[in-house]
Amino acid sequence: MTKTKRTIAIVLTSTALLGSGVYVGQQVGLHQGMTGSPMQAQAKSVPAKPGGTSSQAKLSGQKTVTGKKTISNQTVKSTTANRSAIYVKSGGALTLTGSRLNKRGQTTSTDNSNFYGQNAGLLVTKGSHAQVSKLTETTNATGANAIFATGKNAKVTVKNATIHTTKSSSRGLDATYKGKITASNTNITTKGSHSAALATDRGGGTVSLTKGTLKTAGDGSPVIYSTGSISATNVTGTATGAEAADIEGANSITVKNSQLTGKKNNGVMLYQSMSGDSEVGTSVFSMTNGRLTSKVKSGSKGTTNHTGAMFYVTNTTAKINLTNVKLSNASNTLIRLSGDRWGTSGSNGGKLTFTAKNQTLKGNVLIAKGSTLKLNLTSGSRFTGAINHAHTAGKTTVTLKGNNTWNVTQNSYVTSLISTKSGLKQIKSNGHNVYYSKSSSANKWLNGKTYKLSGGGKLIAVS
C-alpha cells in the first residue's frame, strides 16, 4: 500500500499501508508500530483515490523478457533505482531455475512499488508468466518487493525458493490488480516495515503458498496481509512487529494445517481503512486445524486504539470461521469489536459473524456501541468466557444448540439467545447470570421468564 494520509487538512489524500503498508489516519512518516499520535475517526470517510497509475510507474529490468526465455544457474543483479532485476512484460514467458536475484537501489515512489511493482526483484506484468524454481533472492532497498505479479493474467509459479528482504515496503510474494502467485516449499523473511511475507494490494490479487516458513520483523508487517485472496497451507509464520494476519475490506485469508503467531497489536485484525485500496464489504478469515497464537498482553502499546484481542474487528463487516484450531492468547480477550481511527465516529464498529466448529474458545468478548456479533457454536465447540460483561449498547446473538457449551466466567449480556429450553443445560453458569433482551423477537421462546442455570446462576430477561 502507500504512505499515510496527510494530517494537515480535513480532506485526506493517499492511502494506508498496513502489513503491506502504513495505517490510514496516521501522521506522515508513521506506520504500524511507530510512535506518534494517530488521528481520530473523521466526521466523514471517503475512499481516497489511487496513489498513481501504471503509466506513471517506472518499470524496467536489468533483464527484460518479452518472449520465451529460460535463465538457468545465473546471478542477476540490479543496483539501479526503480529497476527490477528481471522484468517480464508484453506476454513474455520466463523459466527461471537454480538462480540468484539481488536487488539494490531504492524506489523513488513507494506507491508505484506497492501497486505496480516498480523496483521489485522479479516483476511480472499483465498477460505475462514466470515459472520459478530453486531460487535464492535478496532485496536490500526500499520498495523492493521480492516477487510481484500485477495485472490480469500475470501469473507466477514458484517452487523451492528462499526469499529475504531487508527494507521497508518490501514484501515476499505480492500480487495486485488481479495478478496471481502460486508457491510451494518457499521460505520468506522480511525485516522492514510494512513488509508482509504474503501480500495482496490495490486492485486485488491472489497468492497461495503450500509449505513454507515465514518470518517478519518490521513494524506493520504481519505474516499475511490481504486486500485480495490469500491461502496458506502447512505454513509456519511469525510476525514480531504486527498481527499474524490482517484483512482489509471485502477480501479473504484461508489458512489450513498451519501455525501463525502475532506479537504486536492483536492476533488477527479485520478492518476497512476507506483508503481506496480495497472494496467495502465482508472480510473473511478462515482457519482449519493448526495453531493461532497472540503474544500481545492486554493494554500493550500498539498502533491500534485497542490491543490484546485474539480477533479484532473494526469499521467493517467480517466473518471468522474456525475449525479445530488451537488458540493461545497472552491476554484474556478473545474477540473485540470496536471503533478505531478509521471510518465515521459512532458508526465505525465491527460487525462480525463468528462460527466455531469443533473448537475450544477461551477469553472474554468485548462489544462496543455500534458493533454487532453473531456467535455460532457448532460441532461440539466449547466457549469459556464472558460476553459483553460491561453491558454496552453493542448487540450480540449467541447460537447454542446440541452438544456445544458455554462456560460462563462473569455476568454476561446477550441481545438474542438462539437455543432450546433443554439446551439451557449447556450453559454452565459458575454462579454468574446471563441476561437476555426481552424485546428481541428471537427470544420469544423464553417468554420473558427467568431460568435457573447449571452452577447456580440464572438466565434473566431485561428490558
Tab-separated table of C-alpha atoms in Angstrom:
chain	number	residue	atom	x	y	z
A	1	MET	CA	0.000	0.000	0.000
A	2	THR	CA	1.240	3.538	0.385
A	3	LYS	CA	2.153	6.378	2.640
A	4	THR	CA	-0.215	7.605	5.253
A	5	LYS	CA	-2.888	10.199	4.772
A	6	ARG	CA	-1.835	13.755	5.497
A	7	THR	CA	-2.955	15.353	8.722
A	8	ILE	CA	-2.716	18.958	7.552
A	9	ALA	CA	-6.223	19.139	6.089
A	10	ILE	CA	-9.547	17.502	6.767
A	11	VAL	CA	-9.607	16.088	3.238
A	12	LEU	CA	-7.110	13.232	3.384
A	13	THR	CA	-5.070	12.006	0.454
A	14	SER	CA	-3.017	8.976	-0.490
A	15	THR	CA	-3.597	5.568	1.072
A	16	ALA	CA	-2.952	3.397	4.058
A	17	LEU	CA	-0.331	0.787	4.444
A	18	LEU	CA	-0.930	-1.966	6.860
A	19	GLY	CA	1.013	-5.139	6.673
A	20	SER	CA	1.719	-4.324	3.142
A	21	GLY	CA	1.885	-0.689	4.197
A	22	VAL	CA	1.076	2.117	6.593
A	23	TYR	CA	-2.157	2.579	8.500
A	24	VAL	CA	-4.619	5.211	7.348
A	25	GLY	CA	-5.143	8.062	9.727
A	26	GLN	CA	-1.598	8.280	10.975
A	27	GLN	CA	0.747	11.192	10.539
A	28	VAL	CA	3.125	11.260	7.630
A	29	GLY	CA	6.092	9.035	8.352
A	30	LEU	CA	4.204	6.953	10.888
A	31	HIS	CA	3.154	3.392	10.298
A	32	GLN	CA	2.061	0.493	12.392
A	33	GLY	CA	4.388	0.102	15.313
A	34	MET	CA	5.919	3.578	15.132
A	35	THR	CA	5.359	6.179	17.773
A	36	GLY	CA	3.112	9.184	17.371
A	37	SER	CA	-0.486	10.158	17.900
A	38	PRO	CA	-2.900	8.690	15.353
A	39	MET	CA	-5.771	10.779	14.080
A	40	GLN	CA	-9.194	10.046	15.398
A	41	ALA	CA	-12.027	8.931	13.158
A	42	GLN	CA	-13.143	11.697	10.845
A	43	ALA	CA	-16.652	13.034	10.595
A	44	LYS	CA	-16.838	11.725	7.047
A	45	SER	CA	-14.836	8.927	5.475
A	46	VAL	CA	-14.480	8.863	1.706
A	47	PRO	CA	-12.251	6.358	-0.098
A	48	ALA	CA	-9.100	8.010	-1.340
A	49	LYS	CA	-8.133	7.958	-4.980
A	50	PRO	CA	-5.301	5.648	-6.054
A	51	GLY	CA	-1.839	6.964	-5.397
A	52	GLY	CA	-0.738	6.716	-9.021
A	53	THR	CA	-1.299	4.960	-12.326
A	54	SER	CA	0.643	2.197	-14.019
A	55	SER	CA	1.641	4.635	-16.763
A	56	GLN	CA	3.392	6.746	-14.139
A	57	ALA	CA	5.342	3.823	-12.730
A	58	LYS	CA	8.952	3.496	-13.833
A	59	LEU	CA	9.099	-0.154	-14.856
A	60	SER	CA	12.325	-1.592	-16.236
A	61	GLY	CA	14.588	-4.573	-15.721
A	62	GLN	CA	18.251	-5.469	-15.696
A	63	LYS	CA	16.945	-8.287	-17.836
A	64	THR	CA	13.668	-7.716	-19.701
A	65	VAL	CA	11.688	-10.668	-21.068
A	66	THR	CA	9.074	-10.165	-23.790
A	67	GLY	CA	9.121	-13.596	-25.452
A	68	LYS	CA	10.014	-17.080	-24.257
A	69	LYS	CA	13.223	-17.176	-22.271
A	70	THR	CA	14.998	-19.584	-19.921
A	71	ILE	CA	17.508	-18.390	-17.349
A	72	SER	CA	19.387	-21.151	-15.524
A	73	ASN	CA	22.060	-21.065	-12.846
A	74	GLN	CA	22.719	-17.354	-13.171
A	75	THR	CA	23.017	-14.420	-10.793
A	76	VAL	CA	21.033	-11.378	-11.866
A	77	LYS	CA	21.695	-8.104	-10.045
A	78	SER	CA	20.148	-4.664	-10.191
A	79	THR	CA	21.641	-1.742	-8.303
A	80	THR	CA	19.791	0.986	-10.203
A	81	ALA	CA	16.912	2.899	-8.613
A	82	ASN	CA	13.474	1.719	-9.779
A	83	ARG	CA	14.924	-1.060	-11.955
A	84	SER	CA	13.936	-4.669	-11.298
A	85	ALA	CA	16.435	-7.481	-11.608
A	86	ILE	CA	14.083	-9.247	-14.052
A	87	TYR	CA	11.041	-7.690	-15.732
A	88	VAL	CA	8.615	-9.918	-17.668
A	89	LYS	CA	6.141	-7.998	-19.820
A	90	SER	CA	4.082	-7.952	-23.035
A	91	GLY	CA	3.083	-11.604	-22.854
A	92	GLY	CA	6.577	-12.801	-22.025
A	93	ALA	CA	7.165	-16.288	-20.607
A	94	LEU	CA	10.132	-16.812	-18.304
A	95	THR	CA	11.540	-20.047	-16.919
A	96	LEU	CA	13.947	-19.263	-14.081
A	97	THR	CA	15.811	-22.161	-12.452
A	98	GLY	CA	18.655	-22.519	-9.974
A	99	SER	CA	19.415	-18.815	-9.999
A	100	ARG	CA	20.029	-15.895	-7.671
A	101	LEU	CA	18.405	-12.476	-7.757
A	102	ASN	CA	19.897	-9.490	-5.942
A	103	LYS	CA	18.186	-6.115	-5.825
A	104	ARG	CA	19.666	-2.862	-4.520
A	105	GLY	CA	18.801	0.720	-5.400
A	106	GLN	CA	15.841	2.499	-3.810
A	107	THR	CA	12.461	3.188	-5.322
A	108	THR	CA	11.531	6.807	-5.953
A	109	SER	CA	7.848	6.054	-5.278
A	110	THR	CA	6.593	3.612	-2.683
A	111	ASP	CA	3.116	3.960	-4.216
A	112	ASN	CA	4.407	2.686	-7.539
A	113	SER	CA	6.314	-0.098	-5.816
A	114	ASN	CA	3.326	-1.141	-3.723
A	115	PHE	CA	0.760	-1.019	-6.521
A	116	TYR	CA	2.679	-1.746	-9.741
A	117	GLY	CA	5.886	-3.499	-8.724
A	118	GLN	CA	8.339	-0.753	-9.542
A	119	ASN	CA	11.793	-1.765	-8.245
A	120	ALA	CA	10.781	-5.380	-7.465
A	121	GLY	CA	13.306	-8.188	-7.681
A	122	LEU	CA	11.147	-10.149	-10.135
A	123	LEU	CA	8.289	-8.246	-11.781
A	124	VAL	CA	5.672	-9.959	-13.962
A	125	THR	CA	3.011	-7.778	-15.574
A	126	LYS	CA	-0.260	-8.158	-17.464
A	127	GLY	CA	-0.512	-11.242	-19.665
A	128	SER	CA	2.969	-12.491	-18.783
A	129	HIS	CA	4.090	-15.652	-16.992
A	130	ALA	CA	7.059	-16.865	-14.973
A	131	GLN	CA	7.950	-20.333	-13.713
A	132	VAL	CA	10.486	-20.112	-10.924
A	133	SER	CA	12.319	-22.941	-9.164
A	134	LYS	CA	15.308	-23.258	-6.862
A	135	LEU	CA	15.543	-19.508	-6.446
A	136	THR	CA	17.548	-17.581	-3.877
A	137	GLU	CA	16.563	-13.921	-3.770
A	138	THR	CA	17.703	-10.995	-1.642
A	139	THR	CA	16.460	-7.421	-1.856
A	140	ASN	CA	18.112	-4.645	0.112
A	141	ALA	CA	16.297	-1.480	-0.917
A	142	THR	CA	13.164	0.448	-0.013
A	143	GLY	CA	10.234	-0.587	-2.180
A	144	ALA	CA	11.908	-3.768	-3.380
A	145	ASN	CA	9.266	-6.480	-3.250
A	146	ALA	CA	10.780	-9.875	-3.968
A	147	ILE	CA	8.269	-11.424	-6.415
A	148	PHE	CA	5.489	-9.228	-7.787
A	149	ALA	CA	2.625	-10.091	-10.153
A	150	THR	CA	0.379	-7.283	-11.369
A	151	GLY	CA	-2.363	-7.083	-13.956
A	152	LYS	CA	-4.831	-9.517	-15.466
A	153	ASN	CA	-3.280	-12.890	-16.382
A	154	ALA	CA	0.030	-12.022	-14.774
A	155	LYS	CA	0.980	-15.393	-13.301
A	156	VAL	CA	3.971	-16.627	-11.346
A	157	THR	CA	4.621	-20.183	-10.153
A	158	VAL	CA	7.302	-20.582	-7.500
A	159	LYS	CA	8.850	-23.810	-6.203
A	160	ASN	CA	11.677	-24.315	-3.730
A	161	ALA	CA	12.606	-20.690	-3.142
A	162	THR	CA	14.342	-18.770	-0.372
A	163	ILE	CA	13.494	-15.069	-0.154
A	164	HIS	CA	14.967	-12.396	2.092
A	165	THR	CA	14.084	-8.670	2.092
A	166	THR	CA	15.570	-6.102	4.443
A	167	LYS	CA	13.992	-2.675	3.834
A	168	SER	CA	10.532	-1.129	4.097
A	169	SER	CA	7.735	-1.782	1.577
A	170	SER	CA	9.465	-4.990	0.533
A	171	ARG	CA	7.094	-7.917	0.708
A	172	GLY	CA	7.915	-11.502	-0.139
A	173	LEU	CA	5.144	-12.561	-2.534
A	174	ASP	CA	2.849	-9.730	-3.639
A	175	ALA	CA	0.037	-9.562	-6.213
A	176	THR	CA	-2.063	-6.585	-7.340
A	177	TYR	CA	-4.696	-5.797	-9.977
A	178	LYS	CA	-5.665	-9.479	-10.444
A	179	GLY	CA	-2.124	-10.825	-10.599
A	180	LYS	CA	-1.603	-14.368	-9.289
A	181	ILE	CA	1.258	-16.116	-7.491
A	182	THR	CA	1.221	-19.835	-6.654
A	183	ALA	CA	4.110	-21.022	-4.482
A	184	SER	CA	5.294	-24.159	-2.710
A	185	ASN	CA	8.246	-25.037	-0.482
A	186	THR	CA	9.126	-21.377	-0.139
A	187	ASN	CA	10.700	-19.697	2.880
A	188	ILE	CA	10.451	-15.935	3.346
A	189	THR	CA	11.960	-13.496	5.834
A	190	THR	CA	11.378	-9.737	5.826
A	191	LYS	CA	12.945	-7.177	8.141
A	192	GLY	CA	11.485	-3.856	7.021
A	193	SER	CA	8.310	-2.044	7.987
A	194	HIS	CA	5.064	-2.753	6.136
A	195	SER	CA	6.582	-5.833	4.537
A	196	ALA	CA	4.269	-8.819	4.915
A	197	ALA	CA	5.593	-12.182	3.792
A	198	LEU	CA	2.436	-12.860	1.764
A	199	ALA	CA	0.501	-9.861	0.466
A	200	THR	CA	-2.002	-8.523	-1.978
A	201	ASP	CA	-2.604	-4.857	-2.575
A	202	ARG	CA	-4.637	-2.421	-4.654
A	203	GLY	CA	-6.920	-3.939	-7.276
A	204	GLY	CA	-6.833	-7.310	-5.572
A	205	GLY	CA	-4.706	-10.320	-6.355
A	206	THR	CA	-4.314	-13.983	-5.480
A	207	VAL	CA	-1.433	-15.515	-3.556
A	208	SER	CA	-1.202	-19.108	-2.353
A	209	LEU	CA	1.584	-20.918	-0.544
A	210	THR	CA	1.837	-24.592	0.311
A	211	LYS	CA	4.596	-25.382	2.795
A	212	GLY	CA	6.985	-22.739	3.991
A	213	THR	CA	8.418	-20.812	6.914
A	214	LEU	CA	7.555	-17.114	7.089
A	215	LYS	CA	9.151	-14.557	9.414
A	216	THR	CA	8.528	-10.812	9.517
A	217	ALA	CA	10.276	-8.402	11.873
A	218	GLY	CA	9.227	-4.889	10.889
A	219	ASP	CA	6.511	-2.599	12.216
A	220	GLY	CA	3.256	-3.129	10.374
A	221	SER	CA	4.469	-6.357	8.799
A	222	PRO	CA	2.057	-9.212	9.518
A	223	VAL	CA	2.761	-12.671	8.206
A	224	ILE	CA	-0.200	-12.303	5.833
A	225	TYR	CA	-1.835	-9.094	4.615
A	226	SER	CA	-4.811	-9.323	2.269
A	227	THR	CA	-6.693	-6.912	0.087
A	228	GLY	CA	-7.369	-9.850	-2.218
A	229	SER	CA	-7.389	-13.620	-1.747
A	230	ILE	CA	-4.568	-15.377	0.091
A	231	SER	CA	-4.301	-19.017	1.141
A	232	ALA	CA	-1.622	-20.730	3.200
A	233	THR	CA	-1.306	-24.470	3.855
A	234	ASN	CA	1.307	-26.224	6.004
A	235	VAL	CA	2.949	-22.924	6.831
A	236	THR	CA	4.705	-21.716	9.974
A	237	GLY	CA	4.643	-17.939	10.295
A	238	THR	CA	5.695	-15.413	12.946
A	239	ALA	CA	5.308	-11.621	12.960
A	240	THR	CA	7.186	-9.753	15.684
A	241	GLY	CA	6.041	-6.249	14.686
A	242	ALA	CA	2.398	-6.819	13.819
A	243	GLU	CA	-0.567	-9.175	13.874
A	244	ALA	CA	-0.309	-12.679	12.469
A	245	ALA	CA	-2.814	-11.758	9.760
A	246	ASP	CA	-4.667	-8.654	8.558
A	247	ILE	CA	-7.544	-8.318	6.100
A	248	GLU	CA	-8.849	-5.063	4.702
A	249	GLY	CA	-12.301	-4.820	3.143
A	250	ALA	CA	-14.088	-7.424	1.014
A	251	ASN	CA	-11.187	-9.861	0.903
A	252	SER	CA	-10.058	-13.121	2.450
A	253	ILE	CA	-7.392	-15.243	4.083
A	254	THR	CA	-7.706	-19.042	4.248
A	255	VAL	CA	-5.265	-20.998	6.414
A	256	LYS	CA	-5.008	-24.778	6.794
A	257	ASN	CA	-2.770	-27.012	8.902
A	258	SER	CA	-0.530	-24.098	9.821
A	259	GLN	CA	0.912	-22.263	12.797
A	260	LEU	CA	0.664	-18.468	12.886
A	261	THR	CA	1.906	-16.120	15.618
A	262	GLY	CA	1.430	-12.378	16.078
A	263	LYS	CA	3.366	-10.369	18.645
A	264	LYS	CA	2.003	-6.821	18.322
A	265	ASN	CA	-1.404	-5.081	18.471
A	266	ASN	CA	-3.726	-8.121	18.200
A	267	GLY	CA	-3.679	-11.664	16.914
A	268	VAL	CA	-5.749	-11.119	13.760
A	269	MET	CA	-7.281	-7.849	12.565
A	270	LEU	CA	-10.110	-7.325	10.068
A	271	TYR	CA	-10.794	-3.703	9.140
A	272	GLN	CA	-11.600	-1.135	6.445
A	273	SER	CA	-9.472	1.974	6.090
A	274	MET	CA	-11.585	3.677	3.382
A	275	SER	CA	-8.314	4.407	1.568
A	276	GLY	CA	-9.431	3.028	-1.777
A	277	ASP	CA	-7.104	0.035	-1.581
A	278	SER	CA	-9.960	-2.436	-1.116
A	279	GLU	CA	-13.658	-2.667	-1.857
A	280	VAL	CA	-16.020	-2.131	1.051
A	281	GLY	CA	-17.574	-5.450	2.017
A	282	THR	CA	-17.105	-8.538	4.155
A	283	SER	CA	-13.654	-9.581	5.342
A	284	VAL	CA	-13.355	-13.357	5.748
A	285	PHE	CA	-10.748	-15.169	7.850
A	286	SER	CA	-10.964	-18.970	7.800
A	287	MET	CA	-8.628	-21.370	9.567
A	288	THR	CA	-8.755	-25.155	9.840
A	289	ASN	CA	-6.514	-27.191	12.146
A	290	GLY	CA	-3.146	-25.897	13.293
A	291	ARG	CA	-2.429	-23.241	15.913
A	292	LEU	CA	-3.012	-19.493	16.166
A	293	THR	CA	-1.054	-17.576	18.803
A	294	SER	CA	-1.249	-13.990	20.013
A	295	LYS	CA	1.534	-12.945	22.373
A	296	VAL	CA	0.066	-9.481	22.930
A	297	LYS	CA	-0.927	-8.702	26.504
A	298	SER	CA	-3.927	-6.514	27.276
A	299	GLY	CA	-3.019	-2.844	27.306
A	300	SER	CA	0.234	-3.343	25.433
A	301	LYS	CA	1.483	-0.366	23.459
A	302	GLY	CA	0.458	-0.608	19.839
A	303	THR	CA	-0.681	1.372	16.831
A	304	THR	CA	-4.349	0.442	17.040
A	305	ASN	CA	-6.511	2.101	19.683
A	306	HIS	CA	-7.103	-1.293	21.286
A	307	THR	CA	-4.643	-4.142	21.692
A	308	GLY	CA	-4.549	-7.632	23.117
A	309	ALA	CA	-7.503	-9.326	21.407
A	310	MET	CA	-7.073	-12.591	19.597
A	311	PHE	CA	-9.515	-11.259	16.985
A	312	TYR	CA	-10.050	-7.523	16.447
A	313	VAL	CA	-12.704	-6.193	14.054
A	314	THR	CA	-13.234	-2.501	13.348
A	315	ASN	CA	-15.046	-0.450	10.695
A	316	THR	CA	-16.019	-3.486	8.623
A	317	THR	CA	-18.359	-6.420	8.290
A	318	ALA	CA	-16.493	-9.664	8.844
A	319	LYS	CA	-16.708	-13.423	9.097
A	320	ILE	CA	-14.365	-15.617	11.088
A	321	ASN	CA	-14.577	-19.384	10.643
A	322	LEU	CA	-12.525	-21.632	12.916
A	323	THR	CA	-12.399	-25.421	12.789
A	324	ASN	CA	-10.290	-27.381	15.270
A	325	VAL	CA	-7.702	-24.627	15.718
A	326	LYS	CA	-5.652	-24.477	18.903
A	327	LEU	CA	-5.716	-20.920	20.231
A	328	SER	CA	-3.092	-19.457	22.543
A	329	ASN	CA	-3.614	-15.905	23.791
A	330	ALA	CA	-1.470	-13.858	26.176
A	331	SER	CA	-4.490	-11.762	27.147
A	332	ASN	CA	-7.978	-12.729	28.258
A	333	THR	CA	-9.737	-11.080	25.310
A	334	LEU	CA	-10.948	-13.459	22.652
A	335	ILE	CA	-12.913	-11.008	20.478
A	336	ARG	CA	-13.054	-7.223	20.464
A	337	LEU	CA	-15.443	-5.279	18.233
A	338	SER	CA	-14.898	-1.541	18.398
A	339	GLY	CA	-14.405	1.707	16.545
A	340	ASP	CA	-10.855	2.812	15.900
A	341	ARG	CA	-9.250	5.527	13.788
A	342	TRP	CA	-10.968	4.529	10.544
A	343	GLY	CA	-14.467	5.417	9.402
A	344	THR	CA	-17.106	7.736	10.808
A	345	SER	CA	-17.027	8.080	14.572
A	346	GLY	CA	-20.082	6.457	16.123
A	347	SER	CA	-20.706	4.054	13.257
A	348	ASN	CA	-17.306	2.505	12.727
A	349	GLY	CA	-17.599	-0.516	14.974
A	350	GLY	CA	-17.154	-4.116	13.907
A	351	LYS	CA	-19.909	-6.393	12.634
A	352	LEU	CA	-18.804	-9.993	12.999
A	353	THR	CA	-20.237	-13.435	12.373
A	354	PHE	CA	-18.019	-15.904	14.234
A	355	THR	CA	-18.560	-19.607	13.566
A	356	ALA	CA	-16.727	-22.226	15.616
A	357	LYS	CA	-16.673	-25.912	14.640
A	358	ASN	CA	-15.159	-28.498	16.977
A	359	GLN	CA	-13.438	-25.565	18.606
A	360	THR	CA	-12.245	-24.634	22.096
A	361	LEU	CA	-12.554	-20.905	22.745
A	362	LYS	CA	-11.350	-19.065	25.826
A	363	GLY	CA	-11.464	-15.383	26.732
A	364	ASN	CA	-13.891	-12.514	27.007
A	365	VAL	CA	-15.932	-10.975	24.212
A	366	LEU	CA	-15.949	-7.149	24.184
A	367	ILE	CA	-18.544	-5.368	22.062
A	368	ALA	CA	-18.559	-1.586	21.870
A	369	LYS	CA	-21.544	0.549	20.975
A	370	GLY	CA	-22.264	0.331	17.263
A	371	SER	CA	-20.863	-3.185	16.974
A	372	THR	CA	-22.688	-6.479	16.474
A	373	LEU	CA	-21.687	-10.094	16.988
A	374	LYS	CA	-23.257	-13.352	15.892
A	375	LEU	CA	-21.509	-16.166	17.758
A	376	ASN	CA	-22.297	-19.638	16.434
A	377	LEU	CA	-21.031	-22.577	18.480
A	378	THR	CA	-21.284	-25.784	16.444
A	379	SER	CA	-19.959	-29.351	16.185
A	380	GLY	CA	-19.037	-29.816	19.831
A	381	SER	CA	-17.474	-26.416	20.464
A	382	ARG	CA	-16.794	-25.131	23.968
A	383	PHE	CA	-16.576	-21.457	24.913
A	384	THR	CA	-15.211	-20.328	28.279
A	385	GLY	CA	-15.596	-16.629	28.955
A	386	ALA	CA	-17.931	-13.687	29.400
A	387	ILE	CA	-19.882	-11.837	26.726
A	388	ASN	CA	-20.382	-8.078	26.974
A	389	HIS	CA	-19.769	-8.055	30.715
A	390	ALA	CA	-19.642	-4.227	30.601
A	391	HIS	CA	-23.233	-4.195	29.284
A	392	THR	CA	-22.569	-1.802	26.405
A	393	ALA	CA	-25.036	-0.978	23.641
A	394	GLY	CA	-23.342	-3.490	21.349
A	395	LYS	CA	-25.614	-6.263	20.075
A	396	THR	CA	-24.926	-9.975	20.393
A	397	THR	CA	-26.667	-13.092	19.136
A	398	VAL	CA	-25.458	-16.408	20.541
A	399	THR	CA	-26.456	-19.690	18.906
A	400	LEU	CA	-26.037	-22.595	21.315
A	401	LYS	CA	-27.550	-25.924	20.359
A	402	GLY	CA	-26.702	-29.594	20.574
A	403	ASN	CA	-23.516	-30.642	22.341
A	404	ASN	CA	-21.928	-27.194	22.411
A	405	THR	CA	-21.285	-25.489	25.747
A	406	TRP	CA	-20.753	-22.052	27.240
A	407	ASN	CA	-18.779	-21.947	30.478
A	408	VAL	CA	-19.636	-18.503	31.922
A	409	THR	CA	-16.882	-16.671	33.817
A	410	GLN	CA	-18.644	-13.335	34.588
A	411	ASN	CA	-22.120	-11.889	34.324
A	412	SER	CA	-22.895	-11.597	30.624
A	413	TYR	CA	-25.366	-9.736	28.412
A	414	VAL	CA	-26.696	-11.037	25.108
A	415	THR	CA	-29.274	-9.445	22.858
A	416	SER	CA	-30.558	-12.751	21.493
A	417	LEU	CA	-30.081	-16.359	22.558
A	418	ILE	CA	-30.887	-18.990	19.957
A	419	SER	CA	-31.207	-22.341	21.697
A	420	THR	CA	-33.837	-24.618	23.229
A	421	LYS	CA	-35.044	-24.966	26.795
A	422	SER	CA	-33.323	-28.322	27.037
A	423	GLY	CA	-30.236	-26.678	25.579
A	424	LEU	CA	-30.002	-24.265	28.505
A	425	LYS	CA	-28.283	-27.021	30.447
A	426	GLN	CA	-25.306	-26.416	28.146
A	427	ILE	CA	-24.767	-23.042	29.828
A	428	LYS	CA	-22.506	-23.676	32.829
A	429	SER	CA	-23.002	-20.546	34.918
A	430	ASN	CA	-20.444	-20.966	37.717
A	431	GLY	CA	-22.722	-18.737	39.805
A	432	HIS	CA	-22.889	-15.963	37.198
A	433	ASN	CA	-26.003	-14.641	35.493
A	434	VAL	CA	-26.714	-14.316	31.797
A	435	TYR	CA	-29.080	-11.502	30.820
A	436	TYR	CA	-31.110	-11.511	27.614
A	437	SER	CA	-33.219	-8.852	25.912
A	438	LYS	CA	-36.942	-9.239	26.490
A	439	SER	CA	-37.673	-7.122	23.406
A	440	SER	CA	-35.749	-9.282	20.927
A	441	SER	CA	-38.101	-11.340	18.755
A	442	ALA	CA	-35.508	-14.120	18.693
A	443	ASN	CA	-36.133	-14.600	22.435
A	444	LYS	CA	-39.885	-15.235	22.220
A	445	TRP	CA	-39.297	-18.874	23.107
A	446	LEU	CA	-38.049	-17.715	26.525
A	447	ASN	CA	-41.349	-15.913	27.263
A	448	GLY	CA	-39.562	-13.202	29.231
A	449	LYS	CA	-39.030	-15.601	32.143
A	450	THR	CA	-36.112	-16.314	34.441
A	451	TYR	CA	-34.474	-19.741	34.259
A	452	LYS	CA	-32.069	-21.493	36.582
A	453	LEU	CA	-28.764	-22.408	35.019
A	454	SER	CA	-26.348	-25.175	35.902
A	455	GLY	CA	-23.915	-23.929	38.547
A	456	GLY	CA	-26.254	-21.620	40.470
A	457	GLY	CA	-26.612	-18.686	38.093
A	458	LYS	CA	-29.717	-17.580	36.230
A	459	LEU	CA	-30.873	-16.598	32.759
A	460	ILE	CA	-32.727	-13.325	33.303
A	461	ALA	CA	-34.796	-11.148	30.970
A	462	VAL	CA	-34.046	-7.426	30.897
A	463	SER	CA	-35.847	-4.608	29.121
